[in-house]
C-alpha cells in the first residue's frame, strides 16, 4: 500500500516516483507527524503550513486536499461540505457525516500549496529508472506467462481434466501462500487484509505469529506452501504423464498437514487464520482429485518406482530453503531500515550534530581557499567540495550536491587534477566563474559532470580567458589549499569547514540545512 505521503502527493497531482517517495517517507525520523510531512513537502518544493483552527467550522473554508488530525491519527481530507466529509485513511476512502467528523477532528491541519515548480528532486532520472525497473519486471512476468502457456499447450495438459483442475487449484494455492508470506513479513497487502477479515473475531496474525507458524521454528508454512504448489505446477506443465502418476500420491500424503493445522487453530490457538484455511481447503480438494485419479487408473506399487520422484522431493526442499533465505534477507533489510530511522532520530538532534561536527578537524573554507562559491551568500551553511573534473565519483556527488544548492546552501568548489596536462579544465571553470558569472558556471559544471567531460577542453567556449589575474590566483589557491589540508581523495566534503563524520552523508546535510539545525 502506498504511504500517506505518496497518496497525498498523488492527490496534489505533484509528479513523483513510488520508490524515491517511499524512501523519503520511510527514512524520515518524524514521518508520523505533521512536522515531518511538512519537511517532506518542502523537499518537493511544495509550500506548506500547519494551522490550529480556532473554530472547527473554519474547516469548511479550506481547499482540499489537505492533511488533518482526527481520531488520534493523520488523515487526508479529499472533499468536504457541511453535510459530508470524505477522507483517506490508510488507503481507504471513508465517508462520514460532517457533524461526526467534527467530533473526532482536533482542529489541526497541514495545508499544501503546490505550483508549477513542485516536483520530486531529480524526477526525470528517477522516473527513467522506475520505467526501466517496471519494464524489466513486466518482461519477466510476460516471459513466465508465455512459457507456461507454451508448456500447457505443447504438452496437452488439458487432456487430463483431473490434472488440469488440480493445477488451477495449485495456482490459487501459490497465490494464497504468497499472501501468507507477505503477512508474516509485515508487508502491506490489501488482498491479504481483505481475506484475513473474513472472520470478524479472528485475524491471521493471531495464528501466523505463534511458534507453530514455522516448522522447527525456522521454516515458515507460507514458504513451504509456495514451494509445494510451485514445484507441483512445474511438474504438471513440464511432465504431464509423470505428474498425472505421482502428484495424486503427493496430494494424498499431504493430508495430515491440513488436519493438524485445523486442529491447532481450533484447539491450541483458539483463533482462525482465513488464509491458512484457504490453503487447507485447496490441499483437501486436491487430495480428493488425486484419489479419483488413482482409482481411475489402478496400478501396482512397482508401477510407482521411479527415480524422478527424488527429483521432485529435492525440488520441494531446494525451493523451500531458497524462499526462506530470501524471506530472512528481506526481514533483515526491513529491520535495518527501522534501525536507520531510529539512528536518524538521534543524529538529527541539534546537540548531537554540534558535538559530532565539533569533534572533527577544521579547515579553511573562506574565499582565501576558493572564490568558486555558488548559492545564497547569506546562508549560514557552506559545503566545501574538493573535486576533480575528471573524477566519476565526483560527477555522482555533484548530483547529490545539487539538492543542497536548491535548498539554499552555499556550495564552494576546490578543484584538483590528475596531471598537469588535465589542469586546463580547472582554469576554464575558474575563467567561466569570473567572466560568465556564478549562475552560468553552475549550469556549466552540472552539464560537464552530466557527460560534457567526454569533450574535454572542447566543451568550453573559446572566448574564455585563462590568463587573467583571477584565474592565476585562484588556481594557485586551490593547489595551496590541497597541500595544507593533505587531501588527495575526491570527492571530499566539508560542512562549514569541518570534515564529515562517518555517520553523516549528503542527505543528512540536506535535512540539517532544510530544518535550520
Coordinates of C-alpha atoms in Angstrom, one line a residue:
X1 CA 0.0 0.0 0.0
X2 CA 1.2 3.5 -0.8
X3 CA 2.5 5.6 2.1
X4 CA 0.4 8.6 3.3
X5 CA 3.0 10.9 1.8
X6 CA 2.8 9.3 -1.6
X7 CA -1.0 9.3 -1.5
X8 CA -1.0 13.0 -0.6
X9 CA 1.3 13.8 -3.5
X10 CA -1.0 12.0 -5.9
X11 CA -4.0 13.9 -4.6
X12 CA -2.0 17.2 -5.0
X13 CA -1.1 16.0 -8.6
X14 CA 2.6 16.5 -7.9
X15 CA 4.9 14.4 -10.2
X16 CA 6.8 11.8 -8.2
X17 CA 8.1 8.2 -8.4
X18 CA 7.0 5.5 -6.0
X19 CA 10.4 4.2 -5.0
X20 CA 12.1 7.5 -4.2
X21 CA 9.0 8.8 -2.4
X22 CA 8.8 5.7 -0.3
X23 CA 12.4 6.1 0.7
X24 CA 11.9 9.8 1.6
X25 CA 9.0 8.8 3.8
X26 CA 10.3 5.7 5.4
X27 CA 13.8 7.1 6.3
X28 CA 12.4 10.4 7.8
X29 CA 12.7 10.4 11.5
X30 CA 9.4 12.3 12.0
X31 CA 7.3 10.6 9.3
X32 CA 4.3 10.1 11.6
X33 CA 4.0 13.8 12.4
X34 CA 2.7 16.9 10.6
X35 CA 6.1 18.4 11.2
X36 CA 7.8 15.6 9.3
X37 CA 5.3 15.6 6.5
X38 CA 5.8 19.3 6.1
X39 CA 9.5 18.8 5.8
X40 CA 9.0 16.2 3.1
X41 CA 6.6 18.6 1.2
X42 CA 9.3 21.3 1.3
X43 CA 11.8 18.9 -0.3
X44 CA 9.4 18.6 -3.2
X45 CA 9.2 22.4 -3.4
X46 CA 5.7 22.5 -2.1
X47 CA 4.9 25.5 0.1
X48 CA 3.0 24.3 3.2
X49 CA 1.8 25.5 6.6
X50 CA 0.4 23.8 9.7
X51 CA -2.6 25.6 11.4
X52 CA -4.6 25.2 14.6
X53 CA -8.2 26.3 13.7
X54 CA -9.8 28.3 16.5
X55 CA -13.2 27.2 15.4
X56 CA -13.7 23.8 13.8
X57 CA -16.3 25.3 11.3
X58 CA -13.4 27.2 9.7
X59 CA -12.6 23.8 8.3
X60 CA -15.2 24.2 5.6
X61 CA -13.3 27.2 4.1
X62 CA -10.2 25.1 3.4
X63 CA -9.3 23.9 0.0
X64 CA -8.9 20.2 -0.4
X65 CA -6.9 18.1 -0.4
X66 CA -5.2 18.7 3.0
X67 CA -4.0 16.7 5.9
X68 CA -5.9 16.8 9.2
X69 CA -5.5 15.3 12.7
X70 CA -8.5 13.2 13.5
X71 CA -9.2 10.3 15.9
X72 CA -5.6 10.3 17.2
X73 CA -4.3 9.8 13.6
X74 CA -3.4 11.6 10.4
X75 CA -6.0 11.5 7.5
X76 CA -6.1 13.1 4.1
X77 CA -9.3 15.1 3.6
X78 CA -10.2 14.8 -0.1
X79 CA -13.6 16.6 -0.2
X80 CA -15.9 18.2 2.3
X81 CA -19.2 20.0 2.6
X82 CA -21.5 20.9 5.5
X83 CA -23.1 17.5 5.1
X84 CA -20.3 15.1 4.4
X85 CA -16.6 14.6 4.6
X86 CA -14.6 12.2 2.5
X87 CA -11.1 11.3 3.8
X88 CA -8.3 8.9 3.1
X89 CA -7.5 6.6 6.0
X90 CA -4.7 4.0 5.3
X91 CA -5.7 4.0 1.6
X92 CA -9.4 3.6 2.1
X93 CA -11.8 6.4 1.3
X94 CA -14.1 7.0 4.3
X95 CA -17.4 8.9 4.1
X96 CA -18.7 10.4 7.3
X97 CA -21.2 13.0 8.3
X98 CA -19.7 16.4 8.9
X99 CA -21.1 16.6 12.4
X100 CA -19.5 13.2 13.3
X101 CA -16.2 14.3 11.7
X102 CA -16.2 17.4 13.9
X103 CA -16.3 15.2 17.0
X104 CA -13.0 13.4 16.0
X105 CA -11.3 16.4 14.4
X106 CA -8.7 18.1 16.6
X107 CA -8.6 21.4 14.6
X108 CA -5.0 20.9 13.4
X109 CA -4.4 20.8 9.7
X110 CA -1.4 20.8 7.3
X111 CA -2.1 22.8 4.1
X112 CA -0.1 22.4 0.9
X113 CA 0.2 24.9 -2.0
X114 CA 1.9 23.2 -5.0
X115 CA 2.8 25.2 -8.1
X116 CA 4.4 24.5 -11.5
X117 CA 7.8 24.2 -9.8
X118 CA 6.7 21.5 -7.4
X119 CA 8.2 18.1 -8.2
X120 CA 10.4 15.4 -6.9
X121 CA 14.1 16.2 -6.8
X122 CA 15.8 14.7 -9.9
X123 CA 12.4 13.4 -11.1
X124 CA 13.4 12.8 -14.7
X125 CA 16.3 10.5 -13.7
X126 CA 14.2 8.7 -11.0
X127 CA 11.3 8.3 -13.5
X128 CA 13.5 6.8 -16.1
X129 CA 14.9 4.3 -13.7
X130 CA 11.4 3.4 -12.5
X131 CA 10.2 2.8 -16.0
X132 CA 13.2 0.6 -16.7
X133 CA 12.6 -1.4 -13.5
X134 CA 8.9 -1.8 -14.2
X135 CA 9.7 -2.8 -17.7
X136 CA 12.1 -5.5 -16.5
X137 CA 9.5 -7.0 -14.2
X138 CA 6.9 -6.8 -16.9
X139 CA 9.3 -8.7 -19.3
X140 CA 9.9 -11.3 -16.5
X141 CA 6.2 -11.8 -15.9
X142 CA 5.4 -12.0 -19.6
X143 CA 8.2 -14.5 -20.2
X144 CA 6.9 -16.7 -17.4
X145 CA 3.3 -16.4 -18.6
X146 CA 4.2 -17.3 -22.2
X147 CA 6.4 -20.1 -21.1
X148 CA 3.6 -21.6 -19.0
X149 CA 1.2 -21.2 -22.0
X150 CA 3.6 -22.9 -24.3
X151 CA 4.1 -25.8 -22.0
X152 CA 0.4 -26.1 -21.3
X153 CA -0.5 -26.4 -25.0
X154 CA 2.6 -28.2 -26.1
X155 CA 2.3 -30.9 -23.5
X156 CA -1.6 -31.0 -23.8
X157 CA -2.1 -30.6 -20.1
X158 CA -5.8 -30.0 -20.8
X159 CA -6.2 -33.7 -21.9
X160 CA -6.1 -34.8 -18.3
X161 CA -9.0 -33.0 -16.7
X162 CA -8.1 -34.0 -13.2
X163 CA -4.5 -32.8 -13.6
X164 CA -5.8 -29.6 -15.1
X165 CA -8.2 -28.9 -12.2
X166 CA -5.5 -29.7 -9.7
X167 CA -3.2 -27.3 -11.4
X168 CA -5.7 -24.5 -11.3
X169 CA -6.1 -25.1 -7.6
X170 CA -2.3 -25.1 -7.4
X171 CA -2.1 -21.6 -8.9
X172 CA -4.6 -20.4 -6.3
X173 CA -2.6 -22.1 -3.6
X174 CA 0.6 -20.5 -4.7
X175 CA -1.1 -17.1 -4.6
X176 CA -2.5 -17.5 -1.1
X177 CA 0.9 -18.9 0.1
X178 CA 2.5 -15.7 -1.2
X179 CA -0.1 -13.6 0.7
X180 CA 0.8 -15.6 3.9
X181 CA 4.5 -14.8 3.3
X182 CA 3.5 -11.1 3.0
X183 CA 1.6 -11.2 6.3
X184 CA 4.5 -12.9 8.1
X185 CA 6.9 -10.3 6.8
X186 CA 4.6 -7.5 7.7
X187 CA 4.3 -6.4 4.1
X188 CA 1.1 -4.3 3.5
X189 CA -1.3 -6.1 1.1
X190 CA -4.9 -5.2 0.6
X191 CA -5.7 -8.7 -0.8
X192 CA -4.3 -10.4 2.3
X193 CA -6.0 -7.9 4.6
X194 CA -9.4 -8.5 3.0
X195 CA -9.1 -12.3 3.1
X196 CA -8.0 -12.1 6.7
X197 CA -11.0 -10.0 7.7
X198 CA -13.5 -12.7 6.6
X199 CA -14.0 -13.7 10.3
X200 CA -14.7 -10.6 12.4
X201 CA -13.4 -12.1 15.6
X202 CA -10.2 -13.7 14.2
X203 CA -7.2 -12.4 12.3
X204 CA -4.4 -14.2 10.5
X205 CA -1.8 -12.6 12.8
X206 CA -3.3 -14.5 15.8
X207 CA -2.1 -17.7 14.2
X208 CA 0.8 -16.6 12.0
X209 CA 2.6 -15.1 15.0
X210 CA 2.5 -18.3 17.0
X211 CA 5.6 -20.6 17.3
X212 CA 3.7 -23.3 15.2
X213 CA 3.7 -20.9 12.2
X214 CA 7.2 -22.2 11.4
X215 CA 8.3 -25.8 11.0
X216 CA 11.1 -26.4 13.6
X217 CA 10.8 -22.7 14.4
X218 CA 12.7 -21.8 11.2
X219 CA 10.8 -22.6 8.0
X220 CA 7.5 -20.7 7.5
X221 CA 4.5 -22.6 6.3
X222 CA 3.9 -19.8 3.7
X223 CA 7.3 -20.5 2.2
X224 CA 6.7 -24.3 2.3
X225 CA 3.3 -23.8 0.7
X226 CA 4.6 -21.7 -2.1
X227 CA 7.4 -24.2 -2.8
X228 CA 5.0 -27.1 -2.7
X229 CA 2.5 -25.6 -5.1
X230 CA 5.1 -24.1 -7.4
X231 CA 7.1 -27.3 -7.8
X232 CA 3.8 -29.2 -8.5
X233 CA 2.9 -26.7 -11.2
X234 CA 6.3 -27.0 -12.8
X235 CA 6.0 -30.8 -12.8
X236 CA 2.4 -30.7 -14.1
X237 CA 3.2 -28.3 -17.0
X238 CA 6.5 -29.8 -17.9
X239 CA 6.0 -33.5 -17.5
X240 CA 2.2 -34.2 -17.5
X241 CA 2.5 -38.1 -17.7
X242 CA 4.8 -38.1 -14.6
X243 CA 2.6 -35.5 -12.8
X244 CA -0.6 -37.5 -13.5
X245 CA 1.0 -40.5 -12.0
X246 CA 2.8 -39.1 -8.9
X247 CA 1.1 -35.8 -7.9
X248 CA -2.1 -37.6 -6.8
X249 CA 0.1 -39.6 -4.3
X250 CA 1.8 -36.4 -3.1
X251 CA -1.6 -34.7 -2.6
X252 CA -2.9 -37.6 -0.5
X253 CA 0.4 -37.7 1.5
X254 CA -0.1 -34.0 2.3
X255 CA -3.5 -34.7 4.0
X256 CA -2.0 -34.8 7.6
X257 CA -1.0 -31.2 7.4
X258 CA -4.5 -29.6 6.9
X259 CA -5.9 -31.9 9.6
X260 CA -3.2 -30.9 12.0
X261 CA -3.5 -27.2 11.1
X262 CA -7.3 -27.1 11.6
X263 CA -6.9 -28.9 14.9
X264 CA -4.2 -26.5 16.0
X265 CA -6.2 -23.4 15.1
X266 CA -9.3 -24.7 16.8
X267 CA -7.7 -26.2 20.0
X268 CA -4.4 -24.5 20.6
X269 CA -4.5 -21.1 19.0
X270 CA -8.3 -20.6 19.7
X271 CA -8.4 -18.4 16.6
X272 CA -8.8 -18.9 12.8
X273 CA -6.5 -17.8 10.0
X274 CA -8.6 -17.4 6.9
X275 CA -5.6 -17.5 4.6
X276 CA -4.5 -20.8 6.3
X277 CA -7.9 -22.3 5.9
X278 CA -7.9 -21.5 2.2
X279 CA -4.7 -23.5 1.9
X280 CA -6.2 -26.4 3.9
X281 CA -9.2 -26.4 1.6
X282 CA -7.1 -26.4 -1.5
X283 CA -5.0 -29.3 -0.3
X284 CA -8.1 -31.3 0.7
X285 CA -9.8 -30.8 -2.7
X286 CA -6.5 -31.7 -4.5
X287 CA -6.4 -34.9 -2.4
X288 CA -9.9 -35.8 -3.5
X289 CA -9.0 -35.2 -7.1
X290 CA -5.9 -37.3 -6.6
X291 CA -7.9 -40.1 -5.1
X292 CA -10.2 -40.1 -8.2
X293 CA -7.2 -40.0 -10.5
X294 CA -5.6 -43.1 -8.8
X295 CA -8.9 -45.1 -8.7
X296 CA -9.5 -44.3 -12.4
X297 CA -6.0 -45.8 -13.3
X298 CA -5.3 -48.7 -11.0
X299 CA -1.6 -49.6 -10.6
X300 CA 0.7 -51.8 -8.5
X301 CA 3.4 -50.5 -6.2
X302 CA 6.0 -51.4 -8.8
X303 CA 4.4 -49.0 -11.3
X304 CA 5.3 -46.2 -8.9
X305 CA 9.0 -46.9 -8.6
X306 CA 10.7 -44.1 -10.5
X307 CA 13.9 -42.2 -9.7
X308 CA 12.3 -39.0 -10.8
X309 CA 10.3 -38.9 -7.5
X310 CA 13.5 -38.0 -5.7
X311 CA 14.0 -35.1 -8.1
X312 CA 10.5 -33.9 -7.1
X313 CA 11.3 -34.2 -3.4
X314 CA 14.6 -32.3 -3.9
X315 CA 12.7 -29.6 -5.8
X316 CA 10.4 -29.1 -2.7
X317 CA 13.4 -29.0 -0.4
X318 CA 15.6 -26.6 -2.5
X319 CA 12.7 -24.2 -3.3
X320 CA 11.6 -24.1 0.3
X321 CA 15.1 -23.3 1.5
X322 CA 15.6 -20.7 -1.2
X323 CA 12.3 -18.9 -0.3
X324 CA 13.2 -19.0 3.4
X325 CA 16.6 -17.4 2.7
X326 CA 15.1 -14.6 0.6
X327 CA 12.5 -14.0 3.4
X328 CA 15.2 -13.7 6.0
X329 CA 17.1 -11.3 3.8
X330 CA 14.0 -9.2 3.4
X331 CA 13.3 -9.2 7.1
X332 CA 16.9 -8.2 7.9
X333 CA 16.6 -5.3 5.3
X334 CA 13.4 -4.1 6.9
X335 CA 14.9 -4.3 10.4
X336 CA 17.9 -2.3 9.1
X337 CA 15.6 0.4 7.8
X338 CA 13.9 0.6 11.2
X339 CA 17.2 1.0 12.9
X340 CA 18.2 3.6 10.3
X341 CA 15.1 5.6 11.2
X342 CA 15.9 5.3 14.9
X343 CA 19.5 6.4 14.3
X344 CA 18.2 9.4 12.4
X345 CA 16.1 10.4 15.4
X346 CA 19.3 10.5 17.4
X347 CA 21.8 12.0 15.0
X348 CA 19.4 14.8 14.0
X349 CA 19.3 16.2 17.5
X350 CA 20.9 19.6 17.4
X351 CA 23.2 18.9 20.4
X352 CA 24.4 15.7 18.8
X353 CA 25.0 17.4 15.5
X354 CA 27.1 20.1 17.2
X355 CA 29.1 17.6 19.2
X356 CA 29.8 15.3 16.2
X357 CA 31.0 18.1 13.9
X358 CA 32.9 20.0 16.7
X359 CA 34.9 16.8 17.2
X360 CA 36.1 16.8 13.6
X361 CA 39.2 18.6 12.1
X362 CA 38.6 22.1 10.9
X363 CA 39.9 23.6 7.6
X364 CA 39.8 26.9 5.9
X365 CA 36.6 27.4 3.9
X366 CA 36.9 31.2 3.4
X367 CA 37.4 32.8 0.0
X368 CA 41.2 32.5 0.6
X369 CA 40.7 28.8 -0.1
X370 CA 38.4 29.3 -3.0
X371 CA 36.2 32.0 -4.5
X372 CA 34.3 29.5 -6.6
X373 CA 31.2 29.7 -4.4
X374 CA 27.6 29.1 -5.5
X375 CA 24.3 29.8 -3.7
X376 CA 22.9 32.3 -1.3
X377 CA 25.6 34.5 0.2
X378 CA 23.6 35.0 3.4
X379 CA 23.3 31.2 4.1
X380 CA 24.8 30.1 7.4
X381 CA 25.7 26.8 5.7
X382 CA 28.6 26.2 3.4
X383 CA 29.6 22.9 1.9
X384 CA 33.1 22.7 0.5
X385 CA 33.6 20.2 -2.2
X386 CA 37.2 19.0 -3.0
X387 CA 36.6 17.7 -6.5
X388 CA 38.3 16.6 -9.7
X389 CA 36.6 17.5 -13.0
X390 CA 37.5 14.1 -14.5
X391 CA 36.6 12.0 -11.4
X392 CA 33.5 9.8 -11.9
X393 CA 32.5 9.6 -8.2
X394 CA 32.7 13.5 -8.3
X395 CA 30.1 13.5 -11.0
X396 CA 27.8 11.4 -8.9
X397 CA 28.5 13.6 -5.9
X398 CA 27.6 16.7 -7.8
X399 CA 24.1 15.4 -8.5
X400 CA 23.6 15.0 -4.7
X401 CA 25.1 18.4 -4.1
X402 CA 22.5 19.9 -6.4
X403 CA 19.8 19.2 -3.8
X404 CA 21.8 21.2 -1.2
X405 CA 22.2 24.0 -3.7
X406 CA 18.5 24.1 -4.4
X407 CA 17.8 24.1 -0.6
X408 CA 19.7 27.4 -0.2
X409 CA 23.1 26.0 1.0
X410 CA 26.3 27.7 -0.2
X411 CA 28.5 25.3 -2.3
X412 CA 32.2 26.0 -2.5
X413 CA 34.3 24.1 -5.0
X414 CA 38.0 23.5 -4.7
X415 CA 39.4 21.8 -7.8
X416 CA 42.3 19.4 -8.2
X417 CA 43.6 17.4 -11.2
X418 CA 45.2 14.0 -12.1
X419 CA 48.0 15.5 -14.1
X420 CA 49.2 18.9 -15.3
X421 CA 48.0 18.2 -18.9
X422 CA 44.4 17.9 -17.5
X423 CA 44.6 21.0 -15.3
X424 CA 43.4 23.3 -18.1
X425 CA 39.8 22.3 -17.4
X426 CA 40.1 23.7 -13.8
X427 CA 41.3 27.0 -15.2
X428 CA 38.4 27.1 -17.7
X429 CA 35.9 26.6 -14.9
X430 CA 37.6 29.4 -12.9
X431 CA 37.5 31.6 -16.0
X432 CA 33.9 30.9 -16.6
X433 CA 33.1 31.9 -13.0
X434 CA 34.9 35.2 -13.4
X435 CA 33.7 36.1 -16.9
X436 CA 30.3 34.5 -17.2
X437 CA 29.1 34.6 -13.6
X438 CA 28.0 32.2 -10.8
X439 CA 24.7 31.0 -12.3
X440 CA 26.1 30.2 -15.7
X441 CA 29.1 28.4 -14.3
X442 CA 26.8 26.3 -12.0
X443 CA 24.9 25.1 -15.1
X444 CA 28.2 24.6 -16.9
X445 CA 29.5 22.5 -14.1
X446 CA 26.4 20.4 -13.9
X447 CA 26.5 19.8 -17.7
X448 CA 30.2 18.9 -17.5
X449 CA 29.5 16.2 -14.9
X450 CA 26.5 15.1 -16.8
X451 CA 28.6 13.9 -19.7
X452 CA 30.2 17.0 -21.1
X453 CA 33.6 15.9 -19.8
X454 CA 33.9 13.5 -22.6
X455 CA 34.5 16.5 -24.9
X456 CA 37.4 17.7 -22.6
X457 CA 38.5 21.3 -23.4
X458 CA 36.3 21.5 -26.5
X459 CA 33.3 21.6 -24.1
X460 CA 34.2 25.2 -23.2
X461 CA 33.8 28.4 -25.1
X462 CA 37.0 29.5 -26.9
X463 CA 36.3 33.1 -25.7
X464 CA 37.2 32.2 -22.1
X465 CA 40.5 33.9 -21.0
X466 CA 42.5 31.6 -18.6
X467 CA 45.4 34.1 -18.3
X468 CA 43.6 36.7 -16.1
X469 CA 44.9 37.5 -12.6
X470 CA 41.8 36.0 -11.0
X471 CA 42.3 32.6 -12.7
X472 CA 46.0 32.5 -11.8
X473 CA 45.4 33.4 -8.2
X474 CA 42.5 31.0 -7.9
X475 CA 44.4 28.1 -9.5
X476 CA 47.3 28.7 -7.1
X477 CA 45.0 29.0 -4.0
X478 CA 43.3 25.7 -4.9
X479 CA 46.7 24.0 -5.1
X480 CA 47.9 25.6 -1.9
X481 CA 44.7 24.5 0.0
X482 CA 45.2 20.9 -1.2
X483 CA 48.7 20.9 0.2
X484 CA 47.7 22.4 3.5
X485 CA 44.8 20.0 4.1
X486 CA 46.6 17.0 2.8
X487 CA 43.5 15.8 1.0
X488 CA 44.0 13.5 -2.0
X489 CA 40.8 11.5 -2.3
X490 CA 38.0 13.1 -4.3
X491 CA 35.3 13.9 -3.7
X492 CA 35.9 15.1 -0.1
X493 CA 33.2 17.2 1.6
X494 CA 33.5 19.8 4.4
X495 CA 30.5 21.2 6.2
X496 CA 31.2 24.8 7.5
X497 CA 34.9 23.9 7.4
X498 CA 34.5 20.7 9.3
X499 CA 35.3 17.2 7.9
X500 CA 32.3 15.0 7.7
X501 CA 31.7 12.4 10.5
X502 CA 31.4 8.9 9.2
X503 CA 27.8 8.6 10.3
X504 CA 26.6 11.7 8.2
X505 CA 26.1 12.0 4.4
X506 CA 24.7 14.5 1.9
X507 CA 21.1 13.5 2.8
X508 CA 21.8 14.3 6.4
X509 CA 23.2 17.6 5.4
X510 CA 20.1 18.3 3.4
X511 CA 18.0 17.6 6.5
X512 CA 20.2 19.9 8.6
X513 CA 20.0 22.7 6.1
X514 CA 16.3 22.4 5.4
X515 CA 15.4 22.5 9.1
X516 CA 18.0 25.0 10.3
X517 CA 19.6 22.6 12.8

